[in-house]
Coordinates of C-alpha atoms in Angstrom, one line a residue:
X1 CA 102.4 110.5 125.5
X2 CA 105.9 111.0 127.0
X3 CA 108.3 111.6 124.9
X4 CA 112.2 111.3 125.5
X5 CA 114.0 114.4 125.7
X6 CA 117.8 114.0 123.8
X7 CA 119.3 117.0 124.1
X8 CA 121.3 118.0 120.8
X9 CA 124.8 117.9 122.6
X10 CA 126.3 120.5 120.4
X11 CA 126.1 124.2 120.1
X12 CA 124.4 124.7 117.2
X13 CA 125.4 128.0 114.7
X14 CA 124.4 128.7 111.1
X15 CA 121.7 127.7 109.5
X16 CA 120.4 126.3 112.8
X17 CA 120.8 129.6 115.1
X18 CA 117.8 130.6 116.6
X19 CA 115.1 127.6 115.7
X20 CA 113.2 127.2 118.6
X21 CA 112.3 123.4 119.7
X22 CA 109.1 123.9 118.8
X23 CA 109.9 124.9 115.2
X24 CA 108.0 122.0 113.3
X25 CA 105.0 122.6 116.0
X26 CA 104.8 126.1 114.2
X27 CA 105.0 124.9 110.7
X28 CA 102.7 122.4 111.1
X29 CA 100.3 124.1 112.5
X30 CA 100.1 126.7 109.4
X31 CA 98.3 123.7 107.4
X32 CA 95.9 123.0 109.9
X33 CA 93.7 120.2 109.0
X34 CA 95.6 119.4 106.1
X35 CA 98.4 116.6 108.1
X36 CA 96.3 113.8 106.5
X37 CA 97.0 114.7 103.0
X38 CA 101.4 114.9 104.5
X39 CA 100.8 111.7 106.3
X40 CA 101.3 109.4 103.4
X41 CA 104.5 110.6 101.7
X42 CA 106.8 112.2 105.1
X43 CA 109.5 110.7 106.1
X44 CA 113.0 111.9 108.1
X45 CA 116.0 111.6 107.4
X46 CA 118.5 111.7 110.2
X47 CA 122.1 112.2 108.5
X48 CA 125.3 113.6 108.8
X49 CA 125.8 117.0 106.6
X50 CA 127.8 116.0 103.8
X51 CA 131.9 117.2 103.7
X52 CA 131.0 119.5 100.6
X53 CA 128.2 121.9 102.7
X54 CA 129.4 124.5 104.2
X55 CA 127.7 124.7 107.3
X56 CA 128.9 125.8 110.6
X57 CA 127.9 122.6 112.4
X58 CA 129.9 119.0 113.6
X59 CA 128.7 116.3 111.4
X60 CA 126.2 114.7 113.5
X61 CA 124.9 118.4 114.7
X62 CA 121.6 118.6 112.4
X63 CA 120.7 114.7 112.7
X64 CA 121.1 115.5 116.8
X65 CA 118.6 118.6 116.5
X66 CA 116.4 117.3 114.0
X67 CA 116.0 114.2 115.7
X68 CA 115.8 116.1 119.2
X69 CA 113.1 118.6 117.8
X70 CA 111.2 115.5 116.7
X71 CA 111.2 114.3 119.8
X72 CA 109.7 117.3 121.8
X73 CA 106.5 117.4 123.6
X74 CA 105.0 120.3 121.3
X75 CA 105.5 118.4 117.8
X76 CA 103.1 115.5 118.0
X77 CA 101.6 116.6 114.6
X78 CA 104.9 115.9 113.0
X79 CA 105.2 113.1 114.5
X80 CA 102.0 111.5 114.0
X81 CA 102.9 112.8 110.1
X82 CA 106.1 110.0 110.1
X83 CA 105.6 106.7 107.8
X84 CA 109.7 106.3 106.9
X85 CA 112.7 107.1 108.6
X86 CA 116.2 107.1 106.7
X87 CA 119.3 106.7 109.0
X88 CA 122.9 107.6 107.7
X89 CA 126.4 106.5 108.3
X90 CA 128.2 107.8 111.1
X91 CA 131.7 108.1 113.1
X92 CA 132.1 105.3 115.3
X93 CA 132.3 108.3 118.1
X94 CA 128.3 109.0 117.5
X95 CA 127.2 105.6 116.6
X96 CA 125.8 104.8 120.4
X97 CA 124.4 108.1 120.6
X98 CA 122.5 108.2 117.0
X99 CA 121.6 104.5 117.6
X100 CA 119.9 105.5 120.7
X101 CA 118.1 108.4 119.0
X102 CA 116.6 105.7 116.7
X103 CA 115.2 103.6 119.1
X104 CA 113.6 106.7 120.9
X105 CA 112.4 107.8 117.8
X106 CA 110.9 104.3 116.9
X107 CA 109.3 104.1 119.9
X108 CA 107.7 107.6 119.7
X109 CA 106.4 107.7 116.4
X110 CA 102.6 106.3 116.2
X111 CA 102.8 105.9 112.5
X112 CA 106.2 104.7 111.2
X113 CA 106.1 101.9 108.7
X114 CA 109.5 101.6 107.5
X115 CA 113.4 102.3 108.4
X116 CA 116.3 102.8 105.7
X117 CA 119.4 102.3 107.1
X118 CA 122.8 102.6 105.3
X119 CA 124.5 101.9 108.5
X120 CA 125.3 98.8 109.6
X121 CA 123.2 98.6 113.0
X122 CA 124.5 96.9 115.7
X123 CA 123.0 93.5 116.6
X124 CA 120.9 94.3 119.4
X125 CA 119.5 97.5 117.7
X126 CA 118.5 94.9 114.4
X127 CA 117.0 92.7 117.3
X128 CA 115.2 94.9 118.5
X129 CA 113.6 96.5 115.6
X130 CA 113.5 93.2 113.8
X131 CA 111.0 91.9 116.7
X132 CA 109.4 95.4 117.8
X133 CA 105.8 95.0 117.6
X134 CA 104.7 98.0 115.1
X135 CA 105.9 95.1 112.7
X136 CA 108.3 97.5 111.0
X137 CA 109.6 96.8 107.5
X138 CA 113.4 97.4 107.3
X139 CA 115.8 98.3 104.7
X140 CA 119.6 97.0 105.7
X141 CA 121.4 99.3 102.6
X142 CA 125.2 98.9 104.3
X143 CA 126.1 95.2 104.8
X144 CA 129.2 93.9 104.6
X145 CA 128.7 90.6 105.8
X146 CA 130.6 90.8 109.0
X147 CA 127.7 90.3 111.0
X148 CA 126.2 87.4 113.2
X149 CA 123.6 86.2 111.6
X150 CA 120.8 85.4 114.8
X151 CA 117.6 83.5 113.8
X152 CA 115.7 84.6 110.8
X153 CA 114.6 88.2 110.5
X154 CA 111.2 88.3 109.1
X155 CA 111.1 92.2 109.2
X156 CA 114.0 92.8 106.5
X157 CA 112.5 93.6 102.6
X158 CA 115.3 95.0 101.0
X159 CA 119.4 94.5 102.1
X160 CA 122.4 96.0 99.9
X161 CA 126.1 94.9 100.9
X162 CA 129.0 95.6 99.9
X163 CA 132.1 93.0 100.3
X164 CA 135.6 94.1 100.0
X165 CA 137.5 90.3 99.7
X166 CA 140.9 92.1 99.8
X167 CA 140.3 93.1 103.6
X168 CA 142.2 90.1 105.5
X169 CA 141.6 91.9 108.9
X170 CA 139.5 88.5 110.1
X171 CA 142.3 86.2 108.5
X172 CA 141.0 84.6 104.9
X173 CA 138.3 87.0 103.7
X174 CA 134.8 84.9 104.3
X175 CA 132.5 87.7 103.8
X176 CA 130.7 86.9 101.1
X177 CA 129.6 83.7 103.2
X178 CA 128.3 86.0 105.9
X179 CA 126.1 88.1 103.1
X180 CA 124.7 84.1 102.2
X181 CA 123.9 83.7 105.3
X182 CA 122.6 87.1 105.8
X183 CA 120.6 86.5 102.7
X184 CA 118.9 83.3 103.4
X185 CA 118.0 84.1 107.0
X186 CA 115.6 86.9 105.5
X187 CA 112.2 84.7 104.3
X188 CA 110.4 87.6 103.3
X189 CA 112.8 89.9 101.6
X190 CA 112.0 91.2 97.9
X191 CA 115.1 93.3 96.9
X192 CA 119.1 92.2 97.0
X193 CA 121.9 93.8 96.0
X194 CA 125.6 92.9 95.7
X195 CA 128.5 94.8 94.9
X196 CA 132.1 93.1 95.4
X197 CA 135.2 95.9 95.8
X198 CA 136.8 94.8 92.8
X199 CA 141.4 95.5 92.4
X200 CA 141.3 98.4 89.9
X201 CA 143.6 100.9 88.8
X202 CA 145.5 100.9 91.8
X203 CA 149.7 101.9 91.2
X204 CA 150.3 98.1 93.7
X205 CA 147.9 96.1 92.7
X206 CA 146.2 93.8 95.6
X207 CA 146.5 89.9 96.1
X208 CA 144.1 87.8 98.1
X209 CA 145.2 85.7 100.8
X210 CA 144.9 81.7 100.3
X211 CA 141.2 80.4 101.7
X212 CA 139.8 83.9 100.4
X213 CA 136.5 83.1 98.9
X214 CA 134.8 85.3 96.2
X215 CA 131.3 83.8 95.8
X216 CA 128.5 82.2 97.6
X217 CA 128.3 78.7 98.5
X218 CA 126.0 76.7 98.2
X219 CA 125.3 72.2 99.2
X220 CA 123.1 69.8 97.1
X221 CA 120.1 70.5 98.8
X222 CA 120.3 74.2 99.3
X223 CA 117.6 76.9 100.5
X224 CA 115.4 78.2 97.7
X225 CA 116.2 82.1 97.3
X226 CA 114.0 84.0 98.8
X227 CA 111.1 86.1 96.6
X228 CA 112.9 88.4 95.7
X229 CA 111.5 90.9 92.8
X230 CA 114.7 93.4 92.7
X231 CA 117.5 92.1 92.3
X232 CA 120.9 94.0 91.6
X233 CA 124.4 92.6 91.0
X234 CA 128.0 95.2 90.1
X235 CA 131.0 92.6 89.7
X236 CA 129.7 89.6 90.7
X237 CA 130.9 86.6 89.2
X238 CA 129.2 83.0 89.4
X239 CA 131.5 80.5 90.5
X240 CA 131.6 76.8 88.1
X241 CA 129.4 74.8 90.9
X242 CA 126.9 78.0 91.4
X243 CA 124.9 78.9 88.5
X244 CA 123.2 75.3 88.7
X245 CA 121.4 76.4 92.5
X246 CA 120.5 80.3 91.2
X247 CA 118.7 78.6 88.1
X248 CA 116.8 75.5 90.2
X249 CA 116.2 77.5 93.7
X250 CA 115.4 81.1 92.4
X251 CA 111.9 81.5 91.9
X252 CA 112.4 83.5 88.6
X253 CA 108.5 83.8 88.5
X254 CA 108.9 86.3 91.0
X255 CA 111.6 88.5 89.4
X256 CA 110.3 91.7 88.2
X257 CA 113.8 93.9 88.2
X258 CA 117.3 92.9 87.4
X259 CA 120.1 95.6 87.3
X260 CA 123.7 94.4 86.3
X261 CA 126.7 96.3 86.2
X262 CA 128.8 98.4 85.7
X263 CA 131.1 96.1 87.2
X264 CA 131.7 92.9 85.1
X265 CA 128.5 90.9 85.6
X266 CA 128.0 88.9 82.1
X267 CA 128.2 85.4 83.9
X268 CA 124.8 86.4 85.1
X269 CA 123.1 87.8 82.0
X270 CA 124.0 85.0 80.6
X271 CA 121.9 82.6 83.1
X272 CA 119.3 85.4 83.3
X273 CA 118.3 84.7 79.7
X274 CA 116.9 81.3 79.9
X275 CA 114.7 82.1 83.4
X276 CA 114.3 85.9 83.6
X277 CA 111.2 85.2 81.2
X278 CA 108.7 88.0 84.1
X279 CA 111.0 90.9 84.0
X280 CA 109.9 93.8 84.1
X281 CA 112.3 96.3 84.5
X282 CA 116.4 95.5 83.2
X283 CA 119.2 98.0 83.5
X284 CA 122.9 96.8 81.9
X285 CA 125.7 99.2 82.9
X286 CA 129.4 98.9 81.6
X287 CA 132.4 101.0 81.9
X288 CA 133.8 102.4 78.9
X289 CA 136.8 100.0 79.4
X290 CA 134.9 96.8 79.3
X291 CA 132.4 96.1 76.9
X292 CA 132.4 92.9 76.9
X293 CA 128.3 91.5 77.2
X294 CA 127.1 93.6 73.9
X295 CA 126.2 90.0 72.0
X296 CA 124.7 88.3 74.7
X297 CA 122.2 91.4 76.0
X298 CA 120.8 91.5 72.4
X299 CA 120.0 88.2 72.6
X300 CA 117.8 89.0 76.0
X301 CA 116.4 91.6 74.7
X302 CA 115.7 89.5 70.8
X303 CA 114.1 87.0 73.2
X304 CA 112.5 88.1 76.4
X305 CA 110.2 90.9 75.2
X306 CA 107.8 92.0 78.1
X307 CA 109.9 95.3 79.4
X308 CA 108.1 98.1 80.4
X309 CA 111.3 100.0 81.6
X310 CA 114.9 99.4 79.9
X311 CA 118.3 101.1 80.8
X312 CA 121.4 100.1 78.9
X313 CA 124.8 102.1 79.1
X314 CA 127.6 101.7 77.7
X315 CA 126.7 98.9 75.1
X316 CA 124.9 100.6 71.9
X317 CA 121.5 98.4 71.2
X318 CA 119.9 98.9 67.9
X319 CA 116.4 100.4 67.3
X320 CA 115.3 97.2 65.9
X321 CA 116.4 95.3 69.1
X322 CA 114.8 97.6 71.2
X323 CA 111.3 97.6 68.7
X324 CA 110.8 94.2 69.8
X325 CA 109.8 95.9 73.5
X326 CA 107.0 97.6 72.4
X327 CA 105.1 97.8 75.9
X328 CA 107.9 100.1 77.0
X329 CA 107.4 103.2 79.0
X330 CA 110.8 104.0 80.0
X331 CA 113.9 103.7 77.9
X332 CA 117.4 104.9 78.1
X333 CA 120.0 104.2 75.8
X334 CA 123.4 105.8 76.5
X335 CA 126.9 105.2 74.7
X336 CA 130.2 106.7 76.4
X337 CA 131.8 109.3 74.6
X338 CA 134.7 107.7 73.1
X339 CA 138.4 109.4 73.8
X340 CA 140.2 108.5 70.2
X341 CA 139.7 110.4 67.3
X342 CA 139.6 107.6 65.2
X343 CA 136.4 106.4 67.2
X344 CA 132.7 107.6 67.2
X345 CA 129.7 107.3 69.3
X346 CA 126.9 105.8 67.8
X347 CA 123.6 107.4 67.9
X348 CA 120.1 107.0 66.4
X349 CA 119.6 109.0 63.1
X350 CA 116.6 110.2 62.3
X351 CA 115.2 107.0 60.2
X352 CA 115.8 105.0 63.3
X353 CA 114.4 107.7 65.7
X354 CA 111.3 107.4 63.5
X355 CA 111.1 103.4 63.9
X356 CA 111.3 104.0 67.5
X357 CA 108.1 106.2 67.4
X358 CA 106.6 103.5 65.9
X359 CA 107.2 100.7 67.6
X360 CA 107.1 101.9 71.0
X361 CA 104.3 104.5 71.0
X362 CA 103.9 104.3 74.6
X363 CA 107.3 106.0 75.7
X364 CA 107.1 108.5 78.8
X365 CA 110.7 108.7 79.6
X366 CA 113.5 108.5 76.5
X367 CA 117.2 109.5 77.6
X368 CA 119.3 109.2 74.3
X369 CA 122.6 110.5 72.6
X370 CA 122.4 113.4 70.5
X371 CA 125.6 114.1 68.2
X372 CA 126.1 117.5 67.3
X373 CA 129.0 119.2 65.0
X374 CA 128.1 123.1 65.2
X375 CA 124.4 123.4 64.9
X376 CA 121.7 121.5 67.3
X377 CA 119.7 121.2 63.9
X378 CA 122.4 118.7 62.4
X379 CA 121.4 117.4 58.7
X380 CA 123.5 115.0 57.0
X381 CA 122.3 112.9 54.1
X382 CA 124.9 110.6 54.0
X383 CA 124.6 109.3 57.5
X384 CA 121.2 108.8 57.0
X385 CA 121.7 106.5 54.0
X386 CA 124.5 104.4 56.2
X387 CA 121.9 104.3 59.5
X388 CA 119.8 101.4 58.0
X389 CA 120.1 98.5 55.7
X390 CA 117.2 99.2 53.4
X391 CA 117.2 100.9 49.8
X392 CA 115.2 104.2 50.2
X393 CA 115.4 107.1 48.5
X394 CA 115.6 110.6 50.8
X395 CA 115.4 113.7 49.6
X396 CA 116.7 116.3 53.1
X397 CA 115.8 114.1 56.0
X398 CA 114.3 116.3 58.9
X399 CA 117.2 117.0 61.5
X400 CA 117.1 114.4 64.6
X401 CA 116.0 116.8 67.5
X402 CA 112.9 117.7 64.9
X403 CA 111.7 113.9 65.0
X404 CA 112.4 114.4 68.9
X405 CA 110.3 117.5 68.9
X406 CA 107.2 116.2 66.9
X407 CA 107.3 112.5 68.1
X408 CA 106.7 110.4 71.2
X409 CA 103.4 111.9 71.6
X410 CA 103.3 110.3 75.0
X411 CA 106.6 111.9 76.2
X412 CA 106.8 113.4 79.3
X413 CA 110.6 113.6 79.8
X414 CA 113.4 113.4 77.3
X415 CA 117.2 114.1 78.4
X416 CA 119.6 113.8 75.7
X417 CA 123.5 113.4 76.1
X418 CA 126.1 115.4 74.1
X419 CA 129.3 115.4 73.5
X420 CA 132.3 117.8 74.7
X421 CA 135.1 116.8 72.3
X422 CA 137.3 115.0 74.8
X423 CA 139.3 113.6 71.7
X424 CA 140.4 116.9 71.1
X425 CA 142.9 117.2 74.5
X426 CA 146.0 117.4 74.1
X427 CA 148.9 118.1 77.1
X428 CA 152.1 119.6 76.2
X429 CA 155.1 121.2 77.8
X430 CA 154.4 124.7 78.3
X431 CA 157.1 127.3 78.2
X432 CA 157.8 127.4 82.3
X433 CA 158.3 123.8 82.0
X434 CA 155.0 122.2 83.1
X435 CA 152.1 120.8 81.0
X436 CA 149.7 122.7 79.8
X437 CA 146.4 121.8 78.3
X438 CA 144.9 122.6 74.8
X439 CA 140.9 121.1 73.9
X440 CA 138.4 122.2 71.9
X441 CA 134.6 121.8 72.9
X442 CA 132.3 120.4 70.3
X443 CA 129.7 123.2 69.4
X444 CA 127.9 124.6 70.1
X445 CA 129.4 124.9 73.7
X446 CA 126.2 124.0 76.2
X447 CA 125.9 127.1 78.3
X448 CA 122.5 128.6 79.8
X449 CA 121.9 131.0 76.9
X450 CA 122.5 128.4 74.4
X451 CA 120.1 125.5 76.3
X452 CA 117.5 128.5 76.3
X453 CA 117.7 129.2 72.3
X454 CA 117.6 124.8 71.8
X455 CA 115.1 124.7 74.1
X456 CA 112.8 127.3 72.6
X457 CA 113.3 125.6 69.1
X458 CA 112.5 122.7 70.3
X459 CA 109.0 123.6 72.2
X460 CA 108.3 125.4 69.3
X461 CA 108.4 122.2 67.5
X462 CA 106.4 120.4 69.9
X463 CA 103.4 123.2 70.1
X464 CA 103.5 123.3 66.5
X465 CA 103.0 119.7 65.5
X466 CA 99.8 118.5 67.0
X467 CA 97.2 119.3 69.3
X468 CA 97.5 120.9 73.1
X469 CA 95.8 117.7 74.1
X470 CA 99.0 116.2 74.0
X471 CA 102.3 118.0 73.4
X472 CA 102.2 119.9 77.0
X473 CA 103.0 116.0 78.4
X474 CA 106.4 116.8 77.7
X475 CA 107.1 119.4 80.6
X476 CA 110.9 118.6 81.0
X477 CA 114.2 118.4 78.9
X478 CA 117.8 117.4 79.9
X479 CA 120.4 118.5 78.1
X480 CA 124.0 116.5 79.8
X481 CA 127.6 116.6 78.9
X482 CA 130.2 114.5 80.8
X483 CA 130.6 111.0 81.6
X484 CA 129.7 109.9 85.7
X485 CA 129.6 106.4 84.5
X486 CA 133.6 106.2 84.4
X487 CA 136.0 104.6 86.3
X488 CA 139.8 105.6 85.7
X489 CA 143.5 104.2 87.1
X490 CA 145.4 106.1 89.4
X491 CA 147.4 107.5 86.9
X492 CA 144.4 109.6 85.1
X493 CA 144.1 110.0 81.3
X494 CA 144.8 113.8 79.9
X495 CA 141.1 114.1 79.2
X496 CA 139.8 113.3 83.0
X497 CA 139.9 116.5 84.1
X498 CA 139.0 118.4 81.1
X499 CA 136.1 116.5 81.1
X500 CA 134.6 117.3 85.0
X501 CA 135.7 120.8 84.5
X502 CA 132.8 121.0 82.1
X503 CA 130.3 118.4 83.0
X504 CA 127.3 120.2 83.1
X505 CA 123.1 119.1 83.3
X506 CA 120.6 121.7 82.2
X507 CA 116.9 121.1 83.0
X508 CA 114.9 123.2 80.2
X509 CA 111.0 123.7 81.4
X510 CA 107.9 124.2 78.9
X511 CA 107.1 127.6 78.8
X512 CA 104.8 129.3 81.3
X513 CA 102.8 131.4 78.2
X514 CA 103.1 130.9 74.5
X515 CA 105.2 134.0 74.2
X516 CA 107.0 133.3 76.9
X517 CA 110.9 131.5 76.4
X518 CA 111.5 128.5 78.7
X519 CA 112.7 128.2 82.2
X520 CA 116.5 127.0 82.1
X521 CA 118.3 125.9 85.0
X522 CA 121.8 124.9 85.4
X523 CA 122.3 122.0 88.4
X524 CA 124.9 122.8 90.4
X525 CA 128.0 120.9 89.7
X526 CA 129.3 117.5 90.9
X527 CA 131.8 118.9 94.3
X528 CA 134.7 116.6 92.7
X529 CA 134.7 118.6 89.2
X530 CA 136.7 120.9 91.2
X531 CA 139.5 119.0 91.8

């Protein structure tokens, strides 16, 4: 098969010094009949290295050499290995040239099934792949609805855009029209997403021009929606005329996912619960400065109650709301740390914790609060008595990461959030004149050596409670501090910056022997904590 040959156009150093073209030829041939068994999970991604790495290469340098190395005569196992590609966003500069690379790698590639792009491709490109004859399924993931929308495109499943209504580069910002338009011109797709670039924070706050429009629009006899089964919505906000065409043309039966949030979306949820009777799968995301939603989601959740998979943060659900889901498999109930001392995160004590065992005994994947206050082993009679509404005699209620431990028999992965005393900073006028900082972190302070002595506790717990036959399903824990899920102004809070100085995630693995302590590893950082 010939094969075109794109040179990488860049002198390549680093990492990359010395790899021969026919690098993946080598590799692959070291599993010799074993391609088959790659085959059905490869894919390539051809991106720009990311500002943080620190790699001696131009942005576009590895997606040139990988793609270029792909490409050569000697690699045809690796080719023939391809389902997916994923292509990135890049400089206007390279877009011709990476856009080109595509093509020749679509065109080369026996086996590809599907293309993820977060790029807006140009027109001809999304003609071309749209009608190529290998049928391709493709993923548009960085819309902005700016483009021409040409005939219908048959080939798109899945498209993501993002519309900034502020922009009034075109005159009166009309994009959101264009994303309709986009929308409805794809029969077949099955996954939408819709963020809007909401005016937050800013020190001069934006105004839109007149004729701007902010939602869809839609006639009397409008399309039906496509089937979609994912759907995802951050900030969008149905107009007075609109919610009457997404009840009557969606075909709710078909809805399997809905993710709202964390941008103001409560218009929706509140349509959602008299069709979204199918779902399968919800996820409700808030920022810690707008919580408004909390008494409408219980009322989904009191009254749709076939979830297998549910992700709320940022509202705090009870364990009785949740116990009315008890098919799920995957749950994930996180409340933001507050910033006033006069205000405290709720969490599950360990009556509730117990109620959650019971009425969802099918849970694989829990992600929870934990409150500590010097010990992991926290035991507080008290709170236990103010958790629940029932008269009940305790005598020392087990500690909560104990009904963690010996619970949830069908566990496989539990990560649990802790606090790191935010409340506590305080800035000050040092002695030179500028502000200093003063906090205290909650203990015990997560570190490696302290995840390690939880961790053994804990799986000391686990292997002691039942049988082998089921306590080694729970291979992983997460131990998290820090909040990613915040948005702030301009003008950042004191505690901002304490708080992704020490933002840290801890994996904490089973042990390999019985004597052995478990395998901790501490996740590099997020590149902004530095600054």
């Amino acid at each position: 098969m010939a094969v075109p040959n794109l040179e990488s156009s860049s002198s390549v150093n680093g990492p990359l010094a010395g790899m021969l073209p026919d690098v993946w030829h080598h590799i692959m041939g070291q599993h010799q009949g074993s391609v088959q068994r790659l085959s059905g999970v490869a894919h390539l991604n051809i991106d720009p290295v990311d500002w943080f790495t620190q790699v001696d290469l131009d942005p576009c340098a590895l997606a040139r050499s990988l793609s270029s190395r792909l490409l050569d005569p000697r690699n045809e196992q690796l080719r023939n290995a391809v389902h997916e590609i994923k292509f990135g966003c890049f400089n206007k500069r390279d877009v011709d040239d990476m856009e080109q690379r595509l093509m020749a790698l679509v065109n080369s590639l026996p086996n590809l099934q599907r293309i993820k792009t977060r790029a807006r491709l140009s027109q001809d490109v999304l003609r071309r792949l749209n009608g190529h004859s290998k049928q391709l399924s493709l993923y548009l993931l960085g819309e902005d609805g700016k483009r021409t929308v040409e005939g219908q495109l048959h080939s798109v499943l899945a498209l993501a855009a993002t519309v900034d209504s502020y922009s009034q580069d075109r005159g009166p910002n009309k994009d959101f029209l264009g994303v309709q338009a986009l929308l409805f011109a794809c029969p077949n797709l099955n996954s939408f997403s819709l963020t809007p670039l909401l005016d937050y924070g800013g020190c001069a706050p934006r105004f839109p021009a007149e004729g701007t429009v902010f939602s869809f629009q839609f006639s009397s006899d409008g399309k039906p929606f496509p089937p979609l089964e994912d759907l995802s919505l951050n900030g969008y906000h149905l107009s007075q005329n609109e919610g009457g065409h997404w009840a009557e043309k969606m075909q709710w039966s078909k809805l399997r996912s809905l993710s709202l949030g964390p941008q103001n979306t409560t218009t929706f949820l509140q349509l959602a619960i008299n069709h979204a009777t199918f779902l399968r799968d919800l996820t409700v995301q808030v920022y810690p400065d707008d919580a408004d939603g909390q008494p409408l989601l219980e009322e989904f959740l009191i009254n749709h109650t076939s979830l297998e998979s549910l992700t709320v943060k940022g509202h705090y659900v009870s364990s009785r709301v949740v116990g009315f889901h008890t098919g799920l498999k995957h749950l994930c109930l996180h409340s933001f740390e507050p910033a006033e001392k006069s205000q405290t995160r709720p969490v599950f004590c360990s009556v509730q914790l117990q109620e959650l065992n019971t009425s969802c005994p099918y849970l694989e994947t829990l992600e929870i609060d934990l409150h500590r206050n010097g010990t992991w082993v926290r035991i507080k009679l008290v709170h236990q008595i103010t958790c629940i509404n029932t008269k009940v005699t305790l005598s020392q209620p087990e500690p909560e990461l104990k009904i963690l431990a010996t619970k949830f028999k069908n566990l496989r992965r539990l990560i649990l959030h802790l606090e790191l005393g935010i409340a506590s900073v305080e800035v000050q006028q040092g002695p030179n004149g500028l502000p200093e900082e003063s906090a205290t972190l909650i203990e015990p302070v997560l570190t490696e050596g302290s995840a390690r002595e939880m961790g053994k506790q804990f799986f000391d717990w686990r292997s002691l409670s039942s049988s082998s036959s089921w306590s080694s399903k729970l291979s992983l824990l997460v131990l998290k501090t820090g909040e990613p899920l915040r948005r702030v102004p301009q003008w950042e809070p004191a505690y901002v910056q304490f708080e992704r100085r020490n933002a840290d995630t801890i994996e904490i693995h089973w042990p390999i022997g019985p004597e052995d302590a478990p395998e901790v590893v501490v996740l590099p950082r997020d590149p902004w904590s530095q600054f």
